Amino acid sequence: MVSVNQHRIPRKRTYLMCSPEHFAVAYAINPWMDVTTPVDAELAVKQWDRLRETLLGLGHDVHLLAPEADLPDMVFAANGAFVVDGTVYGARFKHEQRAAEAAAHRAFYEERGWHFIAPNETNEGEGDFAYLPDAHGGLVLAGHGFRTELPAHAEAQEALGRPVVSLHLVDPRFYHLDVALASIDDGNIVYYPGAFSAASQRVLAQLFPDAIVADDVDALAFGLNLVSDGANVVLNSEASRLAGKLKAAGYTPVPVELTEVRKGGGSVKCCIAELRD
């Protein structure tokens, strides 16, 4: 475990978010979604605003994607693409209810002159891809098993020119990589082993021997669905155990409350895509 005395330096990030003004649990495409549980739309927007203000307060830039009334899950902006060094590997959603979100993300990037690569394979952007620029020369971790298809990992590697390590998700509650694993700085991760196959657990242990290992309490509280600038870790306020582990490792936990969007099966990271130019 890293010494608590180690001084951690934040790196300014640029993020993309989308307001939940049209958010609702109108269908169920993961184990967390319950169409009989009402969403407080006003509270969802208020909590999302606090998350955005938290990021701005930490010195980061936040761009906004315009929400569309017939796409209630657009608040989960992380799923629309995966960006590395100015190249955008677009998303292709598994479920038809979210398919049109991909076009909205593509338009955002193309209007700004980003190099956009359209996918042929099913993938859900940063939901299933994580980039660690200082790990092994620059490494992409990629999940498969529920949403993103395995061939998308090879496609992403060709599109981005970065080695991609495939990780098999085996627990449907952790249907995306970003609810089971997160980068906490440019070279290290926090993850919940139980979300992964035994072989993938061995791969992660070999690649990241100093990783912070979360337990099921942390994971089920959506604690791993976090964003970090290398020093400050913004995470679900319910994940108090994980916050303690992060603090002990020298990071500064920044808890936020996201009770409403959690009803859709996501938390902090699901709401935030990182724009790496």
PDB file of C-alpha atoms in Angstrom:
ATOM      1  CA  MET A   1       0.000   0.000   0.000  1.00  0.00           C
ATOM      2  CA  VAL A   2       1.231   3.478  -0.853  1.00  0.00           C
ATOM      3  CA  SER A   3       2.360   5.607   2.050  1.00  0.00           C
ATOM      4  CA  VAL A   4      -0.098   8.236   3.202  1.00  0.00           C
ATOM      5  CA  ASN A   5       2.766  10.708   3.236  1.00  0.00           C
ATOM      6  CA  GLN A   6       3.230  10.573  -0.519  1.00  0.00           C
ATOM      7  CA  HIS A   7       2.359  13.923  -2.047  1.00  0.00           C
ATOM      8  CA  ARG A   8      -0.122  13.526  -4.875  1.00  0.00           C
ATOM      9  CA  ILE A   9      -0.368  16.178  -7.553  1.00  0.00           C
ATOM     10  CA  PRO A  10      -3.633  16.657  -9.459  1.00  0.00           C
ATOM     11  CA  ARG A  11      -3.620  16.984 -13.243  1.00  0.00           C
ATOM     12  CA  LYS A  12      -6.182  19.255 -14.855  1.00  0.00           C
ATOM     13  CA  ARG A  13      -8.751  17.296 -16.852  1.00  0.00           C
ATOM     14  CA  THR A  14     -11.354  18.149 -19.474  1.00  0.00           C
ATOM     15  CA  TYR A  15     -14.704  16.424 -19.130  1.00  0.00           C
ATOM     16  CA  LEU A  16     -17.971  16.026 -21.013  1.00  0.00           C
ATOM     17  CA  MET A  17     -21.318  15.828 -19.220  1.00  0.00           C
ATOM     18  CA  CYS A  18     -24.995  15.827 -20.180  1.00  0.00           C
ATOM     19  CA  SER A  19     -27.806  17.164 -18.008  1.00  0.00           C
ATOM     20  CA  PRO A  20     -30.358  14.642 -16.673  1.00  0.00           C
ATOM     21  CA  GLU A  21     -33.289  16.949 -17.357  1.00  0.00           C
ATOM     22  CA  HIS A  22     -34.919  14.119 -19.354  1.00  0.00           C
ATOM     23  CA  PHE A  23     -33.618  11.286 -17.178  1.00  0.00           C
ATOM     24  CA  ALA A  24     -36.071   8.536 -16.246  1.00  0.00           C
ATOM     25  CA  VAL A  25     -36.010   4.795 -15.753  1.00  0.00           C
ATOM     26  CA  ALA A  26     -38.262   4.106 -18.714  1.00  0.00           C
ATOM     27  CA  TYR A  27     -36.925   0.593 -19.386  1.00  0.00           C
ATOM     28  CA  ALA A  28     -34.701  -1.960 -17.666  1.00  0.00           C
ATOM     29  CA  ILE A  29     -31.444  -2.952 -19.378  1.00  0.00           C
ATOM     30  CA  ASN A  30     -29.324  -3.665 -16.286  1.00  0.00           C
ATOM     31  CA  PRO A  31     -30.029  -5.244 -12.874  1.00  0.00           C
ATOM     32  CA  TRP A  32     -30.200  -1.867 -11.120  1.00  0.00           C
ATOM     33  CA  MET A  33     -33.025  -0.419 -13.220  1.00  0.00           C
ATOM     34  CA  ASP A  34     -36.549  -0.801 -11.835  1.00  0.00           C
ATOM     35  CA  VAL A  35     -39.291   0.842 -13.878  1.00  0.00           C
ATOM     36  CA  THR A  36     -41.594   0.815 -10.834  1.00  0.00           C
ATOM     37  CA  THR A  37     -39.227   3.055  -8.822  1.00  0.00           C
ATOM     38  CA  PRO A  38     -39.964   6.723  -9.535  1.00  0.00           C
ATOM     39  CA  VAL A  39     -37.170   9.189 -10.285  1.00  0.00           C
ATOM     40  CA  ASP A  40     -37.224  12.644  -8.729  1.00  0.00           C
ATOM     41  CA  ALA A  41     -36.281  14.576 -11.871  1.00  0.00           C
ATOM     42  CA  GLU A  42     -35.745  17.872 -10.054  1.00  0.00           C
ATOM     43  CA  LEU A  43     -33.438  16.251  -7.509  1.00  0.00           C
ATOM     44  CA  ALA A  44     -31.561  14.429 -10.270  1.00  0.00           C
ATOM     45  CA  VAL A  45     -30.730  17.743 -11.937  1.00  0.00           C
ATOM     46  CA  LYS A  46     -29.777  19.319  -8.615  1.00  0.00           C
ATOM     47  CA  GLN A  47     -27.418  16.474  -7.712  1.00  0.00           C
ATOM     48  CA  TRP A  48     -25.908  16.463 -11.212  1.00  0.00           C
ATOM     49  CA  ASP A  49     -25.347  20.233 -10.950  1.00  0.00           C
ATOM     50  CA  ARG A  50     -23.453  19.691  -7.706  1.00  0.00           C
ATOM     51  CA  LEU A  51     -21.281  17.089  -9.402  1.00  0.00           C
ATOM     52  CA  ARG A  52     -20.494  19.487 -12.247  1.00  0.00           C
ATOM     53  CA  GLU A  53     -19.754  22.294  -9.804  1.00  0.00           C
ATOM     54  CA  THR A  54     -17.482  19.957  -7.838  1.00  0.00           C
ATOM     55  CA  LEU A  55     -15.406  19.258 -10.945  1.00  0.00           C
ATOM     56  CA  LEU A  56     -15.227  22.955 -11.799  1.00  0.00           C
ATOM     57  CA  GLY A  57     -14.240  23.730  -8.214  1.00  0.00           C
ATOM     58  CA  LEU A  58     -11.337  21.307  -8.511  1.00  0.00           C
ATOM     59  CA  GLY A  59     -10.078  23.304 -11.494  1.00  0.00           C
ATOM     60  CA  HIS A  60     -11.267  21.089 -14.341  1.00  0.00           C
ATOM     61  CA  ASP A  61     -13.022  22.087 -17.558  1.00  0.00           C
ATOM     62  CA  VAL A  62     -16.499  20.718 -18.233  1.00  0.00           C
ATOM     63  CA  HIS A  63     -18.132  20.716 -21.668  1.00  0.00           C
ATOM     64  CA  LEU A  64     -21.835  20.029 -22.038  1.00  0.00           C
ATOM     65  CA  LEU A  65     -23.665  17.756 -24.437  1.00  0.00           C
ATOM     66  CA  ALA A  66     -27.246  18.830 -25.179  1.00  0.00           C
ATOM     67  CA  PRO A  67     -29.755  16.303 -23.796  1.00  0.00           C
ATOM     68  CA  GLU A  68     -32.495  14.929 -26.038  1.00  0.00           C
ATOM     69  CA  ALA A  69     -36.009  14.302 -24.739  1.00  0.00           C
ATOM     70  CA  ASP A  70     -36.371  10.790 -26.172  1.00  0.00           C
ATOM     71  CA  LEU A  71     -33.015   9.560 -24.829  1.00  0.00           C
ATOM     72  CA  PRO A  72     -33.386   9.344 -21.027  1.00  0.00           C
ATOM     73  CA  ASP A  73     -29.966   7.746 -20.452  1.00  0.00           C
ATOM     74  CA  MET A  74     -27.931  10.504 -22.109  1.00  0.00           C
ATOM     75  CA  VAL A  75     -26.908  11.654 -18.633  1.00  0.00           C
ATOM     76  CA  PHE A  76     -24.497   8.706 -18.722  1.00  0.00           C
ATOM     77  CA  ALA A  77     -22.132  10.624 -20.981  1.00  0.00           C
ATOM     78  CA  ALA A  78     -19.230   8.229 -20.426  1.00  0.00           C
ATOM     79  CA  ASN A  79     -20.839   5.651 -22.710  1.00  0.00           C
ATOM     80  CA  GLY A  80     -20.868   7.689 -25.927  1.00  0.00           C
ATOM     81  CA  ALA A  81     -17.208   7.410 -26.981  1.00  0.00           C
ATOM     82  CA  PHE A  82     -13.633   6.774 -25.832  1.00  0.00           C
ATOM     83  CA  VAL A  83     -11.020   9.480 -26.443  1.00  0.00           C
ATOM     84  CA  VAL A  84      -7.234   9.054 -26.368  1.00  0.00           C
ATOM     85  CA  ASP A  85      -4.768  11.697 -27.579  1.00  0.00           C
ATOM     86  CA  GLY A  86      -7.360  13.520 -29.666  1.00  0.00           C
ATOM     87  CA  THR A  87      -8.676  10.413 -31.418  1.00  0.00           C
ATOM     88  CA  VAL A  88     -12.277   9.471 -30.725  1.00  0.00           C
ATOM     89  CA  TYR A  89     -13.361   5.844 -30.964  1.00  0.00           C
ATOM     90  CA  GLY A  90     -17.127   6.066 -31.212  1.00  0.00           C
ATOM     91  CA  ALA A  91     -19.712   3.965 -29.403  1.00  0.00           C
ATOM     92  CA  ARG A  92     -22.151   1.446 -30.791  1.00  0.00           C
ATOM     93  CA  PHE A  93     -24.683   0.583 -28.115  1.00  0.00           C
ATOM     94  CA  LYS A  94     -25.895  -2.934 -27.439  1.00  0.00           C
ATOM     95  CA  HIS A  95     -29.491  -1.979 -26.633  1.00  0.00           C
ATOM     96  CA  GLU A  96     -31.727  -0.250 -29.165  1.00  0.00           C
ATOM     97  CA  GLN A  97     -33.099   2.072 -26.478  1.00  0.00           C
ATOM     98  CA  ARG A  98     -29.721   3.845 -26.345  1.00  0.00           C
ATOM     99  CA  ALA A  99     -28.550   3.429 -29.941  1.00  0.00           C
ATOM    100  CA  ALA A 100     -29.327   7.004 -31.016  1.00  0.00           C
ATOM    101  CA  GLU A 101     -27.037   8.419 -28.316  1.00  0.00           C
ATOM    102  CA  ALA A 102     -24.034   7.452 -30.447  1.00  0.00           C
ATOM    103  CA  ALA A 103     -24.994   9.947 -33.162  1.00  0.00           C
ATOM    104  CA  ALA A 104     -25.332  12.778 -30.651  1.00  0.00           C
ATOM    105  CA  HIS A 105     -21.824  12.116 -29.362  1.00  0.00           C
ATOM    106  CA  ARG A 106     -20.400  11.812 -32.861  1.00  0.00           C
ATOM    107  CA  ALA A 107     -21.900  15.176 -33.815  1.00  0.00           C
ATOM    108  CA  PHE A 108     -20.364  16.790 -30.721  1.00  0.00           C
ATOM    109  CA  TYR A 109     -16.864  15.640 -31.651  1.00  0.00           C
ATOM    110  CA  GLU A 110     -17.079  16.230 -35.388  1.00  0.00           C
ATOM    111  CA  GLU A 111     -18.425  19.760 -34.933  1.00  0.00           C
ATOM    112  CA  ARG A 112     -15.274  20.513 -32.931  1.00  0.00           C
ATOM    113  CA  GLY A 113     -12.889  18.982 -35.421  1.00  0.00           C
ATOM    114  CA  TRP A 114     -11.869  15.913 -33.431  1.00  0.00           C
ATOM    115  CA  HIS A 115     -10.605  12.866 -35.309  1.00  0.00           C
ATOM    116  CA  PHE A 116     -13.592  10.528 -35.055  1.00  0.00           C
ATOM    117  CA  ILE A 117     -13.415   6.816 -35.891  1.00  0.00           C
ATOM    118  CA  ALA A 118     -16.787   5.145 -36.331  1.00  0.00           C
ATOM    119  CA  PRO A 119     -16.993   1.651 -34.830  1.00  0.00           C
ATOM    120  CA  ASN A 120     -18.097  -1.513 -36.567  1.00  0.00           C
ATOM    121  CA  GLU A 121     -18.203  -3.448 -33.292  1.00  0.00           C
ATOM    122  CA  THR A 122     -20.527  -3.095 -30.320  1.00  0.00           C
ATOM    123  CA  ASN A 123     -18.923  -1.041 -27.570  1.00  0.00           C
ATOM    124  CA  GLU A 124     -20.104   1.442 -24.950  1.00  0.00           C
ATOM    125  CA  GLY A 125     -17.259   3.929 -24.798  1.00  0.00           C
ATOM    126  CA  GLU A 126     -15.713   4.719 -21.444  1.00  0.00           C
ATOM    127  CA  GLY A 127     -18.258   2.465 -19.853  1.00  0.00           C
ATOM    128  CA  ASP A 128     -15.969  -0.392 -20.854  1.00  0.00           C
ATOM    129  CA  PHE A 129     -12.642   1.328 -21.607  1.00  0.00           C
ATOM    130  CA  ALA A 130     -10.164   2.948 -19.206  1.00  0.00           C
ATOM    131  CA  TYR A 131      -6.894   4.616 -20.246  1.00  0.00           C
ATOM    132  CA  LEU A 132      -3.820   4.797 -18.021  1.00  0.00           C
ATOM    133  CA  PRO A 133      -1.151   6.867 -19.828  1.00  0.00           C
ATOM    134  CA  ASP A 134       1.621   6.092 -17.339  1.00  0.00           C
ATOM    135  CA  ALA A 135       0.951   2.363 -16.953  1.00  0.00           C
ATOM    136  CA  HIS A 136       3.273   0.188 -19.037  1.00  0.00           C
ATOM    137  CA  GLY A 137       3.835   2.976 -21.561  1.00  0.00           C
ATOM    138  CA  GLY A 138       0.156   3.785 -21.977  1.00  0.00           C
ATOM    139  CA  LEU A 139      -2.400   1.046 -21.490  1.00  0.00           C
ATOM    140  CA  VAL A 140      -6.099   0.615 -22.237  1.00  0.00           C
ATOM    141  CA  LEU A 141      -8.115  -1.689 -19.995  1.00  0.00           C
ATOM    142  CA  ALA A 142     -11.251  -2.995 -21.683  1.00  0.00           C
ATOM    143  CA  GLY A 143     -14.225  -4.896 -20.304  1.00  0.00           C
ATOM    144  CA  HIS A 144     -16.428  -7.424 -22.066  1.00  0.00           C
ATOM    145  CA  GLY A 145     -19.102  -9.894 -21.070  1.00  0.00           C
ATOM    146  CA  PHE A 146     -22.313  -7.867 -20.962  1.00  0.00           C
ATOM    147  CA  ARG A 147     -22.231  -4.797 -23.217  1.00  0.00           C
ATOM    148  CA  THR A 148     -19.022  -4.305 -25.199  1.00  0.00           C
ATOM    149  CA  GLU A 149     -18.181  -7.214 -27.493  1.00  0.00           C
ATOM    150  CA  LEU A 150     -14.684  -8.693 -27.458  1.00  0.00           C
ATOM    151  CA  PRO A 151     -13.922  -7.805 -31.128  1.00  0.00           C
ATOM    152  CA  ALA A 152     -14.298  -4.124 -30.183  1.00  0.00           C
ATOM    153  CA  HIS A 153     -11.127  -4.411 -28.113  1.00  0.00           C
ATOM    154  CA  ALA A 154      -9.065  -5.217 -31.199  1.00  0.00           C
ATOM    155  CA  GLU A 155     -10.866  -2.478 -33.127  1.00  0.00           C
ATOM    156  CA  ALA A 156     -10.077   0.048 -30.390  1.00  0.00           C
ATOM    157  CA  GLN A 157      -6.422  -0.977 -30.383  1.00  0.00           C
ATOM    158  CA  GLU A 158      -6.183  -0.331 -34.129  1.00  0.00           C
ATOM    159  CA  ALA A 159      -8.076   2.966 -33.831  1.00  0.00           C
ATOM    160  CA  LEU A 160      -6.068   4.336 -30.912  1.00  0.00           C
ATOM    161  CA  GLY A 161      -2.655   2.753 -31.313  1.00  0.00           C
ATOM    162  CA  ARG A 162      -2.508   1.730 -27.685  1.00  0.00           C
ATOM    163  CA  PRO A 163      -2.272  -1.813 -26.284  1.00  0.00           C
ATOM    164  CA  VAL A 164      -5.638  -3.053 -25.058  1.00  0.00           C
ATOM    165  CA  VAL A 165      -5.950  -5.579 -22.239  1.00  0.00           C
ATOM    166  CA  SER A 166      -9.220  -7.523 -22.310  1.00  0.00           C
ATOM    167  CA  LEU A 167     -10.921  -8.163 -18.971  1.00  0.00           C
ATOM    168  CA  HIS A 168     -13.864 -10.539 -18.633  1.00  0.00           C
ATOM    169  CA  LEU A 169     -16.750  -9.260 -16.504  1.00  0.00           C
ATOM    170  CA  VAL A 170     -18.745 -12.135 -14.989  1.00  0.00           C
ATOM    171  CA  ASP A 171     -21.230 -10.556 -12.542  1.00  0.00           C
ATOM    172  CA  PRO A 172     -24.245  -8.891 -14.243  1.00  0.00           C
ATOM    173  CA  ARG A 173     -24.432  -6.276 -11.493  1.00  0.00           C
ATOM    174  CA  PHE A 174     -21.104  -5.017 -12.840  1.00  0.00           C
ATOM    175  CA  TYR A 175     -22.219  -4.863 -16.452  1.00  0.00           C
ATOM    176  CA  HIS A 176     -19.682  -2.177 -17.403  1.00  0.00           C
ATOM    177  CA  LEU A 177     -15.990  -1.972 -16.555  1.00  0.00           C
ATOM    178  CA  ASP A 178     -16.489   1.441 -14.956  1.00  0.00           C
ATOM    179  CA  VAL A 179     -18.655   0.058 -12.149  1.00  0.00           C
ATOM    180  CA  ALA A 180     -15.943  -2.469 -11.255  1.00  0.00           C
ATOM    181  CA  LEU A 181     -12.668  -0.619 -11.905  1.00  0.00           C
ATOM    182  CA  ALA A 182     -11.332   2.927 -12.115  1.00  0.00           C
ATOM    183  CA  SER A 183      -8.044   4.702 -12.641  1.00  0.00           C
ATOM    184  CA  ILE A 184      -7.017   6.634  -9.532  1.00  0.00           C
ATOM    185  CA  ASP A 185      -4.033   8.254 -11.215  1.00  0.00           C
ATOM    186  CA  ASP A 186      -2.299   7.923 -14.580  1.00  0.00           C
ATOM    187  CA  GLY A 187      -0.625   4.666 -13.582  1.00  0.00           C
ATOM    188  CA  ASN A 188      -2.762   2.890 -10.998  1.00  0.00           C
ATOM    189  CA  ILE A 189      -6.267   1.567 -10.415  1.00  0.00           C
ATOM    190  CA  VAL A 190      -8.836   0.595  -7.827  1.00  0.00           C
ATOM    191  CA  TYR A 191     -11.006  -2.424  -8.587  1.00  0.00           C
ATOM    192  CA  TYR A 192     -13.321  -5.089  -7.219  1.00  0.00           C
ATOM    193  CA  PRO A 193     -11.913  -8.553  -8.026  1.00  0.00           C
ATOM    194  CA  GLY A 194     -15.266 -10.337  -7.736  1.00  0.00           C
ATOM    195  CA  ALA A 195     -16.548  -8.611 -10.869  1.00  0.00           C
ATOM    196  CA  PHE A 196     -13.938 -10.358 -13.013  1.00  0.00           C
ATOM    197  CA  SER A 197     -13.132 -13.888 -14.120  1.00  0.00           C
ATOM    198  CA  ALA A 198     -10.342 -15.667 -12.259  1.00  0.00           C
ATOM    199  CA  ALA A 199      -7.997 -15.221 -15.227  1.00  0.00           C
ATOM    200  CA  SER A 200      -8.722 -11.487 -15.457  1.00  0.00           C
ATOM    201  CA  GLN A 201      -8.107 -11.146 -11.733  1.00  0.00           C
ATOM    202  CA  ARG A 202      -4.649 -12.644 -12.254  1.00  0.00           C
ATOM    203  CA  VAL A 203      -3.955 -10.243 -15.117  1.00  0.00           C
ATOM    204  CA  LEU A 204      -4.911  -7.235 -13.005  1.00  0.00           C
ATOM    205  CA  ALA A 205      -2.815  -8.430 -10.064  1.00  0.00           C
ATOM    206  CA  GLN A 206       0.202  -8.785 -12.346  1.00  0.00           C
ATOM    207  CA  LEU A 207      -0.220  -5.425 -14.101  1.00  0.00           C
ATOM    208  CA  PHE A 208      -1.144  -3.421 -11.000  1.00  0.00           C
ATOM    209  CA  PRO A 209       0.503  -4.918  -7.905  1.00  0.00           C
ATOM    210  CA  ASP A 210      -0.063  -1.655  -5.984  1.00  0.00           C
ATOM    211  CA  ALA A 211      -3.739  -1.323  -6.869  1.00  0.00           C
ATOM    212  CA  ILE A 212      -6.305  -0.521  -4.212  1.00  0.00           C
ATOM    213  CA  VAL A 213      -8.580  -3.536  -3.898  1.00  0.00           C
ATOM    214  CA  ALA A 214     -12.197  -2.811  -3.036  1.00  0.00           C
ATOM    215  CA  ASP A 215     -14.646  -5.176  -1.368  1.00  0.00           C
ATOM    216  CA  ASP A 216     -18.228  -5.978  -2.277  1.00  0.00           C
ATOM    217  CA  VAL A 217     -19.606  -3.285   0.035  1.00  0.00           C
ATOM    218  CA  ASP A 218     -17.590  -0.637  -1.817  1.00  0.00           C
ATOM    219  CA  ALA A 219     -18.588  -2.033  -5.197  1.00  0.00           C
ATOM    220  CA  LEU A 220     -22.300  -2.387  -4.489  1.00  0.00           C
ATOM    221  CA  ALA A 221     -22.362   1.222  -3.273  1.00  0.00           C
ATOM    222  CA  PHE A 222     -21.145   2.235  -6.757  1.00  0.00           C
ATOM    223  CA  GLY A 223     -17.919   3.389  -5.126  1.00  0.00           C
ATOM    224  CA  LEU A 224     -15.797   2.264  -8.059  1.00  0.00           C
ATOM    225  CA  ASN A 225     -17.758   4.434 -10.473  1.00  0.00           C
ATOM    226  CA  LEU A 226     -15.491   7.376  -9.690  1.00  0.00           C
ATOM    227  CA  VAL A 227     -13.272   9.979 -11.343  1.00  0.00           C
ATOM    228  CA  SER A 228      -9.843  11.018 -10.146  1.00  0.00           C
ATOM    229  CA  ASP A 229      -7.410  13.739 -11.197  1.00  0.00           C
ATOM    230  CA  GLY A 230      -4.525  11.899  -9.570  1.00  0.00           C
ATOM    231  CA  ALA A 231      -5.055  13.477  -6.168  1.00  0.00           C
ATOM    232  CA  ASN A 232      -8.748  14.258  -5.682  1.00  0.00           C
ATOM    233  CA  VAL A 233     -11.154  11.336  -6.066  1.00  0.00           C
ATOM    234  CA  VAL A 234     -14.796  12.226  -6.676  1.00  0.00           C
ATOM    235  CA  LEU A 235     -16.969   9.301  -5.648  1.00  0.00           C
ATOM    236  CA  ASN A 236     -20.432   8.324  -4.471  1.00  0.00           C
ATOM    237  CA  SER A 237     -20.996   9.502  -0.900  1.00  0.00           C
ATOM    238  CA  GLU A 238     -22.395   6.064   0.022  1.00  0.00           C
ATOM    239  CA  ALA A 239     -18.960   4.478  -0.521  1.00  0.00           C
ATOM    240  CA  SER A 240     -17.543   5.594   2.821  1.00  0.00           C
ATOM    241  CA  ARG A 241     -15.390   2.485   3.256  1.00  0.00           C
ATOM    242  CA  LEU A 242     -13.658   3.048  -0.056  1.00  0.00           C
ATOM    243  CA  ALA A 243     -13.202   6.722   0.770  1.00  0.00           C
ATOM    244  CA  GLY A 244     -11.270   5.629   3.838  1.00  0.00           C
ATOM    245  CA  LYS A 245      -9.028   3.334   1.788  1.00  0.00           C
ATOM    246  CA  LEU A 246      -8.300   6.101  -0.693  1.00  0.00           C
ATOM    247  CA  LYS A 247      -7.470   8.560   2.073  1.00  0.00           C
ATOM    248  CA  ALA A 248      -5.111   6.034   3.658  1.00  0.00           C
ATOM    249  CA  ALA A 249      -3.335   5.755   0.286  1.00  0.00           C
ATOM    250  CA  GLY A 250      -2.771   9.508   0.104  1.00  0.00           C
ATOM    251  CA  TYR A 251      -5.715  10.564  -2.058  1.00  0.00           C
ATOM    252  CA  THR A 252      -8.356  13.123  -1.114  1.00  0.00           C
ATOM    253  CA  PRO A 253     -11.881  11.669  -1.301  1.00  0.00           C
ATOM    254  CA  VAL A 254     -14.521  14.109  -2.548  1.00  0.00           C
ATOM    255  CA  PRO A 255     -17.938  12.550  -1.857  1.00  0.00           C
ATOM    256  CA  VAL A 256     -21.015  13.545  -3.849  1.00  0.00           C
ATOM    257  CA  GLU A 257     -24.617  12.373  -3.585  1.00  0.00           C
ATOM    258  CA  LEU A 258     -26.208  10.886  -6.702  1.00  0.00           C
ATOM    259  CA  THR A 259     -29.178   8.914  -5.429  1.00  0.00           C
ATOM    260  CA  GLU A 260     -31.354   9.582  -8.480  1.00  0.00           C
ATOM    261  CA  VAL A 261     -29.069   8.719 -11.387  1.00  0.00           C
ATOM    262  CA  ARG A 262     -28.024   5.642  -9.445  1.00  0.00           C
ATOM    263  CA  LYS A 263     -31.521   4.329 -10.150  1.00  0.00           C
ATOM    264  CA  GLY A 264     -30.364   3.988 -13.756  1.00  0.00           C
ATOM    265  CA  GLY A 265     -27.395   1.845 -12.754  1.00  0.00           C
ATOM    266  CA  GLY A 266     -24.674   4.479 -12.660  1.00  0.00           C
ATOM    267  CA  SER A 267     -22.961   7.080 -10.541  1.00  0.00           C
ATOM    268  CA  VAL A 268     -20.115   9.585 -10.852  1.00  0.00           C
ATOM    269  CA  LYS A 269     -18.063   8.115 -13.711  1.00  0.00           C
ATOM    270  CA  CYS A 270     -21.069   7.151 -15.773  1.00  0.00           C
ATOM    271  CA  CYS A 271     -21.953  10.837 -15.907  1.00  0.00           C
ATOM    272  CA  ILE A 272     -18.489  11.944 -17.038  1.00  0.00           C
ATOM    273  CA  ALA A 273     -16.489  11.311 -20.188  1.00  0.00           C
ATOM    274  CA  GLU A 274     -12.868  12.461 -20.269  1.00  0.00           C
ATOM    275  CA  LEU A 275     -11.729  14.421 -23.322  1.00  0.00           C
ATOM    276  CA  ARG A 276      -8.034  13.643 -23.825  1.00  0.00           C
ATOM    277  CA  ASP A 277      -6.624  15.878 -26.563  1.00  0.00           C
TER     278      ASP A 277
END
